[in-house]
Amino acid sequence: MKYKLLLVVLASFCIGILAATAKKKEKRHVVRIETSVGNIRVALSEDTPLHTGNFLRLAREGFYDGTLFHRCIKDFMIQGGDPDSRNAEPGQLLGNGGPGYTIPAEFDLPYLYHWRGALAAAREPDEVNPEMESSGSQFYIVYGKKQTEYDLDKVCSMLAEKGIGLSSQMYNDYIIRGGTPHLDGQYTVFGEVIEGMEVVKTIQAVATDENNRPLEDVVIKRMVVEQ
C-alpha cells in the first residue's frame, strides 16, 4: 500500500513539473486582421523570431491586404496569405502563391502548440519539403474540435513514432479547449488569437467548394500592427 501511495505522489509531482514547464511564453507583438466578417487580433511569439519578424514586415507592407482566406475546413482551420488570391476569379484554384522564399522551421514545444486559436505557418508537404520549412507568407489559424482521451491516445501513438510527446498541459488544453494535436512538431506555431475567435468560428464554418475555398469570398481587408 505504501508503495502504491508513493507511485501516486511521484506521478502527481511529475505531472506538476510538466505543467509548469509547458506554460506558454509571453507574446508581445499584436496584429489586427480586419476581415469582411469581422476583426481577429493575434499576438505573436518572441520565441519564433524568423516567423514573427516576417509576418510583421509583410503586414506593415500591406502584403496581405485584399487577399482571401482561401482554404477553410470546418472543425479544423482557416488558411490565408496567398498573394494570388487577391482579385482571384470564382473557382480559381489557390494555395500555391507566396513571396518567393521559405522560412526555416522554429518549433517551440511544449510552449507553442496547436491549441484552438493558434496561429501557424503553412508549408509544402514532407515529400518535397523534408526540412519542414514554412511558406514565406501563408498562415493558418487553428479551430480544431475538443479532443477526447481516445482521440489523444491515438495521436500520442502517432507522434511518438516521430519522437514527439505531449506534456500534461498540452493534453489538458486539447481536451478542454480543442485543437489539432496531430500537427505538433511538424508545422511552426508562432502566435495565437487573443480576440475574435467568434470570427474564426464563423469563417471555418462557411460553405466551400471541393477545394475548400469559400463559395463567398472571405477577404482580409488589411492587417494593422498595433504594437
Coordinates of N, CA and C in Angstrom, one line a residue:
M1 N 0.8 -1.2 0.0 CA 0.0 0.0 0.0 C 0.9 1.3 0.0
K2 N 1.9 1.3 0.8 CA 2.8 2.4 0.9 C 3.5 2.6 -0.5
Y3 N 3.8 1.5 -1.1 CA 4.5 1.6 -2.5 C 3.5 2.2 -3.5
K4 N 2.3 1.8 -3.5 CA 1.3 2.4 -4.4 C 1.1 3.9 -4.1
L5 N 1.1 4.3 -2.8 CA 0.9 5.7 -2.5 C 2.1 6.5 -3.0
L6 N 3.3 5.9 -2.9 CA 4.5 6.6 -3.3 C 4.4 6.8 -4.8
L7 N 3.9 5.8 -5.6 CA 3.8 6.0 -7.0 C 2.9 7.1 -7.4
V8 N 1.7 7.2 -6.7 CA 0.8 8.2 -6.9 C 1.4 9.6 -6.7
V9 N 2.1 9.8 -5.6 CA 2.7 11.0 -5.2 C 3.7 11.4 -6.3
L10 N 4.6 10.5 -6.7 CA 5.6 10.7 -7.7 C 4.9 11.1 -9.0
A11 N 3.9 10.4 -9.4 CA 3.2 10.7 -10.7 C 2.6 12.1 -10.6
S12 N 2.0 12.5 -9.5 CA 1.5 13.8 -9.4 C 2.5 14.9 -9.5
F13 N 3.7 14.6 -8.8 CA 4.8 15.5 -8.9 C 5.3 15.7 -10.3
C14 N 5.4 14.6 -11.0 CA 5.9 14.7 -12.4 C 5.0 15.5 -13.3
I15 N 3.7 15.2 -13.1 CA 2.7 16.0 -13.9 C 2.8 17.4 -13.6
G16 N 3.0 17.8 -12.3 CA 3.1 19.2 -11.9 C 4.3 19.8 -12.6
I17 N 5.4 19.1 -12.7 CA 6.6 19.6 -13.4 C 6.3 19.9 -14.9
L18 N 5.7 18.9 -15.5 CA 5.4 19.0 -16.9 C 4.5 20.2 -17.2
A19 N 3.5 20.4 -16.3 CA 2.6 21.5 -16.5 C 3.3 22.8 -16.3
A20 N 4.2 22.9 -15.4 CA 5.0 24.1 -15.1 C 5.9 24.5 -16.3
T21 N 6.5 23.4 -16.9 CA 7.5 23.7 -18.0 C 6.7 23.9 -19.3
A22 N 5.4 23.6 -19.3 CA 4.7 23.8 -20.6 C 3.9 25.1 -20.7
K23 N 4.1 26.0 -19.7 CA 3.4 27.3 -19.8 C 3.8 28.0 -21.1
K24 N 2.8 28.5 -21.8 CA 3.1 29.3 -23.0 C 3.9 30.6 -22.6
K25 N 4.8 30.9 -23.4 CA 5.6 32.1 -23.1 C 4.9 33.4 -23.5
E26 N 5.3 34.5 -23.1 CA 4.7 35.8 -23.4 C 4.8 36.1 -24.9
K27 N 3.8 36.8 -25.4 CA 3.8 37.2 -26.8 C 3.5 38.7 -26.8
R28 N 4.3 39.5 -27.4 CA 4.3 40.9 -27.3 C 3.7 41.7 -28.5
H29 N 4.1 41.3 -29.7 CA 3.6 42.0 -30.9 C 2.1 41.6 -31.2
V30 N 1.3 42.6 -31.5 CA -0.1 42.3 -31.7 C -0.5 42.8 -33.1
V31 N -1.2 42.0 -33.9 CA -1.6 42.4 -35.2 C -3.1 42.2 -35.3
R32 N -3.8 43.2 -35.9 CA -5.2 43.2 -36.1 C -5.5 42.8 -37.5
I33 N -6.2 41.7 -37.7 CA -6.5 41.2 -39.1 C -8.0 41.6 -39.3
E34 N -8.2 42.6 -40.2 CA -9.5 43.1 -40.4 C -10.1 42.3 -41.6
T35 N -11.2 41.6 -41.4 CA -11.7 40.8 -42.5 C -13.1 41.2 -42.8
S36 N -13.7 40.7 -43.9 CA -15.0 41.1 -44.4 C -16.1 40.6 -43.4
V37 N -15.8 39.7 -42.4 CA -16.8 39.2 -41.5 C -16.4 39.6 -40.0
G38 N -15.4 40.5 -39.8 CA -15.0 40.9 -38.5 C -13.6 40.9 -38.3
N39 N -13.1 41.4 -37.1 CA -11.7 41.5 -36.8 C -11.2 40.4 -36.0
I40 N -9.9 40.0 -36.2 CA -9.2 39.0 -35.4 C -7.9 39.6 -34.9
R41 N -7.6 39.6 -33.7 CA -6.4 40.1 -33.1 C -5.5 38.9 -32.7
V42 N -4.3 39.0 -33.2 CA -3.3 37.9 -32.9 C -2.1 38.5 -32.2
A43 N -1.6 37.7 -31.2 CA -0.3 38.1 -30.6 C 0.7 37.1 -31.1
L44 N 1.9 37.7 -31.4 CA 3.0 36.9 -31.9 C 4.1 36.6 -30.9
S45 N 4.7 35.4 -31.0 CA 5.7 35.0 -30.0 C 7.0 35.6 -30.3
E46 N 7.7 35.9 -29.2 CA 9.1 36.3 -29.3 C 10.1 35.1 -29.5
D47 N 9.6 33.9 -29.3 CA 10.4 32.8 -29.4 C 10.5 32.1 -30.8
T48 N 9.8 32.8 -31.7 CA 9.9 32.4 -33.2 C 10.3 33.6 -34.0
P49 N 11.5 34.2 -33.8 CA 11.8 35.5 -34.3 C 11.7 35.5 -35.9
L50 N 12.1 34.5 -36.5 CA 12.0 34.5 -38.0 C 10.6 34.6 -38.5
H51 N 9.7 33.8 -38.0 CA 8.3 33.9 -38.4 C 7.6 35.2 -38.0
T52 N 7.9 35.5 -36.7 CA 7.3 36.8 -36.2 C 7.7 38.0 -37.0
G53 N 9.0 38.1 -37.2 CA 9.6 39.2 -37.9 C 9.1 39.3 -39.3
N54 N 9.0 38.1 -40.0 CA 8.5 38.1 -41.4 C 7.0 38.5 -41.4
F55 N 6.2 38.0 -40.5 CA 4.8 38.3 -40.5 C 4.5 39.8 -40.3
L56 N 5.3 40.4 -39.3 CA 5.2 41.8 -39.0 C 5.6 42.6 -40.3
R57 N 6.6 42.2 -40.9 CA 7.1 43.0 -42.1 C 6.1 43.0 -43.2
L58 N 5.6 41.8 -43.5 CA 4.6 41.7 -44.6 C 3.3 42.4 -44.2
A59 N 2.9 42.4 -42.9 CA 1.7 43.1 -42.5 C 1.9 44.6 -42.7
R60 N 3.0 45.1 -42.3 CA 3.3 46.5 -42.4 C 3.4 47.0 -43.9
E61 N 3.8 46.1 -44.7 CA 4.0 46.5 -46.1 C 2.6 46.3 -46.9
G62 N 1.6 45.8 -46.2 CA 0.3 45.7 -46.9 C 0.2 44.4 -47.8
F63 N 1.2 43.5 -47.6 CA 1.2 42.3 -48.4 C -0.1 41.5 -48.4
Y64 N -0.7 41.5 -47.2 CA -1.9 40.7 -47.1 C -3.2 41.4 -47.4
D65 N -3.1 42.7 -47.6 CA -4.3 43.5 -47.8 C -5.0 43.0 -49.1
G66 N -6.3 42.7 -49.0 CA -7.1 42.3 -50.2 C -7.0 40.8 -50.5
T67 N -6.2 40.1 -49.8 CA -6.1 38.6 -50.0 C -7.3 37.9 -49.3
L68 N -7.4 36.6 -49.6 CA -8.5 35.8 -49.0 C -8.1 34.8 -48.0
F69 N -9.1 34.4 -47.2 CA -8.9 33.1 -46.5 C -9.4 32.1 -47.5
H70 N -8.4 31.5 -48.2 CA -8.8 30.7 -49.4 C -9.0 29.2 -49.1
R71 N -8.7 28.8 -47.9 CA -8.9 27.4 -47.6 C -9.5 27.3 -46.2
C72 N -10.7 26.8 -46.1 CA -11.4 26.8 -44.8 C -12.0 25.4 -44.6
I73 N -11.7 24.7 -43.5 CA -12.2 23.4 -43.2 C -12.8 23.4 -41.8
K74 N -14.1 23.0 -41.8 CA -14.9 23.1 -40.6 C -14.2 22.2 -39.5
D75 N -14.2 22.7 -38.3 CA -13.6 22.0 -37.1 C -12.1 21.7 -37.3
F76 N -11.5 22.5 -38.2 CA -10.0 22.2 -38.4 C -9.3 23.6 -38.4
M77 N -9.4 24.4 -39.5 CA -8.6 25.6 -39.5 C -9.1 26.5 -40.7
I78 N -8.6 27.7 -40.7 CA -8.8 28.7 -41.8 C -7.4 29.1 -42.3
Q79 N -7.2 29.2 -43.6 CA -5.8 29.5 -44.1 C -5.9 30.6 -45.1
G80 N -4.9 31.5 -45.0 CA -4.8 32.7 -45.9 C -3.3 33.0 -46.2
G81 N -3.1 34.1 -46.8 CA -1.8 34.6 -47.1 C -1.2 34.3 -48.5
D82 N -2.1 33.8 -49.4 CA -1.7 33.6 -50.8 C -1.9 34.9 -51.6
P83 N -0.8 35.5 -52.1 CA -1.0 36.7 -52.8 C -1.8 36.5 -54.1
D84 N -1.8 35.3 -54.6 CA -2.6 35.0 -55.9 C -4.1 35.1 -55.6
S85 N -4.5 35.1 -54.4 CA -5.9 35.1 -54.0 C -6.5 36.5 -54.2
R86 N -5.7 37.5 -54.3 CA -6.1 38.9 -54.4 C -6.8 39.0 -55.8
N87 N -8.1 39.4 -55.8 CA -8.9 39.5 -57.0 C -9.0 38.2 -57.8
A88 N -8.9 37.1 -57.1 CA -9.0 35.8 -57.8 C -10.4 35.6 -58.4
E89 N -10.4 34.9 -59.5 CA -11.7 34.6 -60.2 C -12.4 33.5 -59.3
P90 N -13.8 33.5 -59.4 CA -14.5 32.5 -58.7 C -14.1 31.1 -59.1
G91 N -13.9 30.2 -58.2 CA -13.5 28.8 -58.5 C -12.0 28.6 -58.8
Q92 N -11.2 29.7 -58.9 CA -9.8 29.6 -59.2 C -9.1 28.8 -58.1
L93 N -8.2 27.9 -58.5 CA -7.5 27.1 -57.5 C -6.4 28.0 -56.9
L94 N -6.4 28.0 -55.6 CA -5.4 28.9 -54.9 C -4.6 28.0 -53.9
G95 N -3.6 28.6 -53.4 CA -2.7 28.0 -52.3 C -1.3 27.8 -52.7
N96 N -0.9 28.2 -53.9 CA 0.5 28.0 -54.4 C 1.3 29.3 -54.4
G97 N 0.7 30.4 -54.1 CA 1.4 31.7 -54.1 C 2.2 32.0 -52.9
G98 N 3.1 32.9 -53.0 CA 4.0 33.3 -51.9 C 4.9 34.4 -52.3
P99 N 5.8 34.8 -51.4 CA 6.7 35.9 -51.7 C 8.0 35.4 -52.4
G100 N 8.1 34.1 -52.6 CA 9.3 33.6 -53.3 C 10.4 33.1 -52.4
Y101 N 10.1 32.9 -51.1 CA 11.1 32.3 -50.2 C 10.4 31.5 -49.2
T102 N 11.1 30.7 -48.4 CA 10.6 29.9 -47.3 C 11.3 30.3 -46.0
I103 N 10.8 29.9 -44.9 CA 11.4 30.2 -43.6 C 11.7 28.9 -42.9
P104 N 12.9 28.8 -42.3 CA 13.3 27.6 -41.5 C 12.3 27.4 -40.4
A105 N 12.0 26.1 -40.1 CA 11.1 25.7 -39.0 C 11.6 26.3 -37.7
E106 N 10.7 26.7 -36.8 CA 11.0 27.2 -35.5 C 10.1 26.5 -34.5
F107 N 10.2 25.2 -34.3 CA 9.3 24.5 -33.4 C 9.7 24.9 -32.0
D108 N 8.7 25.1 -31.1 CA 9.0 25.5 -29.7 C 8.1 24.7 -28.8
L109 N 8.1 23.4 -28.9 CA 7.3 22.6 -28.0 C 8.1 22.5 -26.6
P110 N 7.4 22.5 -25.5 CA 5.9 22.4 -25.4 C 5.3 23.7 -25.2
Y111 N 5.9 24.8 -25.6 CA 5.3 26.2 -25.3 C 4.3 26.6 -26.4
L112 N 4.6 26.3 -27.6 CA 3.8 26.7 -28.7 C 3.3 25.5 -29.5
Y113 N 2.0 25.3 -29.4 CA 1.4 24.1 -30.0 C 0.0 24.4 -30.6
H114 N -0.6 23.4 -31.2 CA -1.8 23.7 -32.0 C -3.1 23.7 -31.2
W115 N -3.2 24.4 -30.1 CA -4.4 24.6 -29.4 C -5.4 25.4 -30.2
R116 N -6.7 25.4 -29.9 CA -7.6 26.3 -30.6 C -7.2 27.7 -30.5
G117 N -7.1 28.4 -31.7 CA -6.7 29.8 -31.7 C -5.2 30.0 -32.1
A118 N -4.5 28.9 -32.2 CA -3.0 29.0 -32.5 C -2.9 29.6 -34.0
L119 N -1.9 30.4 -34.1 CA -1.5 31.0 -35.4 C -0.2 30.2 -35.9
A120 N -0.3 29.6 -37.1 CA 0.8 28.8 -37.5 C 1.1 29.0 -39.0
A121 N 2.3 28.6 -39.4 CA 2.7 28.8 -40.8 C 2.4 27.5 -41.7
A122 N 1.8 27.8 -42.8 CA 1.5 26.7 -43.8 C 2.9 26.3 -44.4
R123 N 2.9 25.1 -45.1 CA 4.1 24.7 -45.8 C 3.8 23.7 -46.8
E124 N 4.8 23.4 -47.6 CA 4.7 22.3 -48.6 C 4.8 21.0 -47.9
P125 N 4.3 19.8 -48.4 CA 4.3 18.6 -47.7 C 5.7 18.0 -47.6
D126 N 5.9 17.0 -46.7 CA 7.2 16.4 -46.4 C 7.9 15.9 -47.7
E127 N 7.1 15.3 -48.6 CA 7.7 14.7 -49.8 C 8.7 15.7 -50.6
V128 N 8.3 16.9 -50.6 CA 9.1 17.9 -51.3 C 9.7 18.9 -50.4
N129 N 9.5 18.7 -49.1 CA 10.0 19.7 -48.1 C 10.4 19.0 -46.8
P130 N 11.4 18.1 -46.9 CA 11.7 17.3 -45.7 C 12.2 18.1 -44.5
E131 N 12.7 19.3 -44.7 CA 13.1 20.2 -43.6 C 12.0 20.9 -42.9
M132 N 10.8 20.7 -43.5 CA 9.6 21.3 -42.9 C 9.6 22.8 -42.9
E133 N 10.3 23.4 -43.9 CA 10.3 24.9 -43.9 C 9.0 25.5 -44.2
S134 N 8.7 26.6 -43.7 CA 7.4 27.3 -43.8 C 7.3 28.1 -45.0
S135 N 6.0 28.3 -45.5 CA 5.7 29.2 -46.5 C 6.2 30.6 -46.1
G136 N 6.6 31.4 -47.0 CA 7.0 32.8 -46.7 C 5.9 33.7 -46.3
S137 N 4.6 33.3 -46.6 CA 3.5 34.2 -46.3 C 2.2 33.5 -45.9
Q138 N 2.0 32.2 -46.3 CA 0.8 31.6 -46.0 C 0.7 31.1 -44.5
F139 N -0.4 31.3 -43.9 CA -0.6 31.0 -42.5 C -2.0 30.4 -42.3
Y140 N -2.2 29.8 -41.1 CA -3.5 29.3 -40.8 C -3.8 29.6 -39.3
I141 N -5.0 29.6 -39.0 CA -5.5 29.8 -37.6 C -6.3 28.5 -37.3
V142 N -5.9 27.9 -36.2 CA -6.5 26.6 -35.8 C -7.9 26.8 -35.2
Y143 N -8.8 26.0 -35.6 CA -10.1 26.0 -34.8 C -10.1 24.6 -34.1
G144 N -10.2 23.5 -34.8 CA -10.0 22.2 -34.1 C -11.0 21.9 -33.1
K145 N -11.5 20.7 -33.1 CA -12.5 20.2 -32.2 C -11.9 19.9 -30.8
K146 N -12.7 19.8 -29.8 CA -12.2 19.4 -28.5 C -11.9 17.9 -28.6
Q147 N -10.8 17.5 -28.1 CA -10.3 16.1 -28.2 C -10.8 15.2 -27.1
T148 N -11.1 14.0 -27.4 CA -11.4 13.0 -26.3 C -10.0 12.3 -25.9
E149 N -10.1 11.6 -24.8 CA -8.9 10.9 -24.4 C -8.6 9.8 -25.5
Y150 N -9.6 9.2 -26.0 CA -9.4 8.2 -27.1 C -8.7 8.8 -28.3
D151 N -9.2 10.0 -28.7 CA -8.5 10.7 -29.8 C -7.0 11.0 -29.5
L152 N -6.8 11.5 -28.3 CA -5.4 11.9 -28.0 C -4.5 10.7 -27.8
D153 N -5.0 9.6 -27.3 CA -4.2 8.4 -27.2 C -3.7 7.9 -28.6
K154 N -4.6 8.0 -29.6 CA -4.2 7.7 -31.0 C -3.2 8.6 -31.5
V155 N -3.4 9.9 -31.3 CA -2.4 11.0 -31.7 C -1.1 10.8 -31.0
C156 N -1.1 10.5 -29.7 CA 0.1 10.3 -29.0 C 1.0 9.2 -29.6
S157 N 0.3 8.1 -30.0 CA 1.0 7.0 -30.6 C 1.6 7.4 -31.9
M158 N 0.9 8.1 -32.7 CA 1.4 8.6 -34.0 C 2.6 9.5 -33.8
L159 N 2.5 10.5 -32.8 CA 3.6 11.4 -32.6 C 4.8 10.8 -32.0
A160 N 4.6 9.8 -31.2 CA 5.7 9.1 -30.5 C 6.6 8.5 -31.5
E161 N 6.1 8.0 -32.7 CA 6.9 7.4 -33.7 C 7.8 8.5 -34.3
K162 N 7.5 9.8 -34.2 CA 8.3 10.8 -34.7 C 9.1 11.5 -33.6
G163 N 9.1 10.9 -32.4 CA 9.9 11.4 -31.3 C 9.2 12.6 -30.6
I164 N 7.9 12.8 -30.8 CA 7.2 14.0 -30.2 C 6.3 13.5 -29.1
G165 N 6.2 14.2 -28.0 CA 5.3 13.9 -26.9 C 4.5 15.1 -26.5
L166 N 3.4 14.8 -25.9 CA 2.5 15.8 -25.4 C 2.7 16.0 -23.9
S167 N 2.9 17.2 -23.4 CA 3.0 17.4 -21.9 C 1.6 17.4 -21.4
S168 N 1.5 17.3 -20.0 CA 0.2 17.3 -19.4 C -0.6 18.5 -19.7
Q169 N 0.1 19.7 -19.8 CA -0.6 20.9 -20.1 C -1.2 20.9 -21.5
M170 N -0.4 20.4 -22.5 CA -0.9 20.2 -23.9 C -2.1 19.3 -23.9
Y171 N -2.0 18.2 -23.2 CA -3.0 17.1 -23.2 C -4.3 17.7 -22.7
N172 N -4.2 18.5 -21.6 CA -5.4 19.1 -21.0 C -6.0 20.1 -21.8
D173 N -5.2 21.0 -22.5 CA -5.7 22.0 -23.3 C -6.4 21.4 -24.5
Y174 N -6.0 20.3 -25.1 CA -6.6 19.7 -26.2 C -8.0 19.2 -25.9
I175 N -8.1 18.7 -24.6 CA -9.4 18.2 -24.2 C -10.4 19.3 -23.8
I176 N -9.9 20.3 -23.1 CA -10.8 21.4 -22.6 C -11.0 22.5 -23.7
R177 N -9.9 22.8 -24.4 CA -10.0 24.0 -25.3 C -10.2 23.5 -26.8
G178 N -9.6 22.4 -27.1 CA -9.6 21.9 -28.5 C -8.4 22.3 -29.3
G179 N -8.3 21.7 -30.5 CA -7.1 22.0 -31.3 C -6.8 20.9 -32.3
T180 N -5.6 20.9 -32.9 CA -5.2 19.9 -33.9 C -3.9 19.3 -33.5
P181 N -3.8 18.4 -32.5 CA -2.5 18.0 -31.9 C -1.7 17.2 -32.9
H182 N -2.3 16.6 -34.0 CA -1.5 15.8 -34.9 C -0.6 16.6 -35.7
L183 N -0.7 18.0 -35.7 CA 0.2 18.9 -36.4 C 1.4 19.3 -35.6
D184 N 1.4 19.0 -34.3 CA 2.5 19.4 -33.4 C 3.9 18.9 -33.9
G185 N 4.9 19.7 -33.8 CA 6.2 19.3 -34.2 C 6.4 19.1 -35.7
Q186 N 5.5 19.6 -36.5 CA 5.5 19.5 -37.9 C 5.3 20.8 -38.7
Y187 N 4.5 21.7 -38.0 CA 4.2 23.0 -38.6 C 4.6 24.0 -37.5
T188 N 5.2 25.1 -37.8 CA 5.6 26.1 -36.8 C 4.4 27.0 -36.4
V189 N 4.2 26.9 -35.1 CA 3.2 27.8 -34.4 C 4.0 29.0 -34.0
F190 N 3.5 30.2 -34.3 CA 4.2 31.4 -33.9 C 3.3 32.5 -33.3
G191 N 2.1 32.2 -32.8 CA 1.3 33.1 -32.2 C -0.1 32.5 -31.8
E192 N -1.0 33.4 -31.4 CA -2.3 32.9 -31.1 C -3.3 34.1 -31.1
V193 N -4.6 33.7 -31.3 CA -5.7 34.7 -31.3 C -5.9 35.1 -29.9
I194 N -6.0 36.4 -29.7 CA -6.3 37.0 -28.4 C -7.7 37.7 -28.4
E195 N -8.2 37.8 -29.5 CA -9.6 38.4 -29.6 C -10.1 38.1 -31.0
G196 N -11.4 37.7 -31.1 CA -12.0 37.4 -32.4 C -12.2 36.0 -32.7
M197 N -12.2 35.1 -31.7 CA -12.4 33.7 -32.0 C -13.8 33.4 -32.6
E198 N -14.7 34.3 -32.3 CA -16.1 34.1 -32.8 C -16.0 34.3 -34.3
V199 N -15.1 35.2 -34.8 CA -14.9 35.4 -36.2 C -14.3 34.2 -36.9
V200 N -13.3 33.6 -36.2 CA -12.7 32.4 -36.7 C -13.7 31.3 -36.8
K201 N -14.6 31.2 -35.8 CA -15.6 30.2 -35.8 C -16.6 30.3 -37.0
T202 N -16.9 31.6 -37.3 CA -17.8 31.9 -38.4 C -17.1 31.5 -39.7
I203 N -15.8 31.8 -39.9 CA -15.1 31.6 -41.2 C -14.9 30.1 -41.4
Q204 N -14.6 29.3 -40.3 CA -14.3 27.9 -40.5 C -15.6 27.1 -40.9
A205 N -16.7 27.7 -40.7 CA -18.0 27.0 -41.0 C -18.7 27.4 -42.3
V206 N -18.0 28.3 -43.1 CA -18.7 28.8 -44.3 C -18.7 27.6 -45.3
A207 N -19.7 27.8 -46.3 CA -19.8 26.8 -47.3 C -18.6 26.9 -48.3
T208 N -18.1 25.8 -48.7 CA -16.9 25.8 -49.6 C -17.1 24.9 -50.8
D209 N -16.1 25.0 -51.7 CA -16.2 24.1 -52.9 C -15.3 22.9 -52.6
E210 N -15.1 22.0 -53.7 CA -14.3 20.8 -53.5 C -12.9 21.0 -53.1
N211 N -12.4 22.2 -53.2 CA -11.0 22.6 -52.9 C -10.9 23.3 -51.5
N212 N -12.1 23.3 -50.8 CA -12.2 24.0 -49.5 C -12.1 25.5 -49.6
R213 N -12.3 26.1 -50.8 CA -12.3 27.5 -50.9 C -13.8 28.0 -50.7
P214 N -13.9 29.0 -49.8 CA -15.3 29.5 -49.6 C -16.0 29.9 -50.8
L215 N -17.3 29.6 -50.9 CA -18.1 30.0 -52.1 C -18.3 31.5 -52.2
E216 N -18.3 32.1 -51.0 CA -18.4 33.5 -50.9 C -17.1 34.0 -50.3
D217 N -16.3 34.9 -51.0 CA -15.0 35.3 -50.6 C -15.0 35.8 -49.2
V218 N -14.0 35.4 -48.4 CA -13.8 36.0 -47.0 C -12.5 36.8 -47.2
V219 N -12.6 38.1 -47.2 CA -11.5 38.9 -47.6 C -10.7 39.5 -46.3
I220 N -9.4 39.4 -46.4 CA -8.6 40.1 -45.4 C -8.5 41.6 -46.0
K221 N -9.2 42.5 -45.4 CA -9.2 43.9 -45.9 C -7.9 44.5 -45.7
R222 N -7.3 44.3 -44.5 CA -6.0 44.8 -44.2 C -5.5 44.2 -42.9
M223 N -4.2 44.3 -42.7 CA -3.6 44.0 -41.4 C -3.0 45.2 -40.8
V224 N -3.2 45.4 -39.5 CA -2.6 46.6 -38.8 C -1.8 46.1 -37.6
V225 N -0.5 46.5 -37.6 CA 0.4 46.2 -36.5 C 0.1 47.2 -35.3
E226 N -0.5 46.7 -34.3 CA -0.9 47.5 -33.2 C 0.3 47.8 -32.2
Q227 N 1.1 46.8 -32.1 CA 2.3 47.0 -31.2 C 3.4 46.0 -31.5

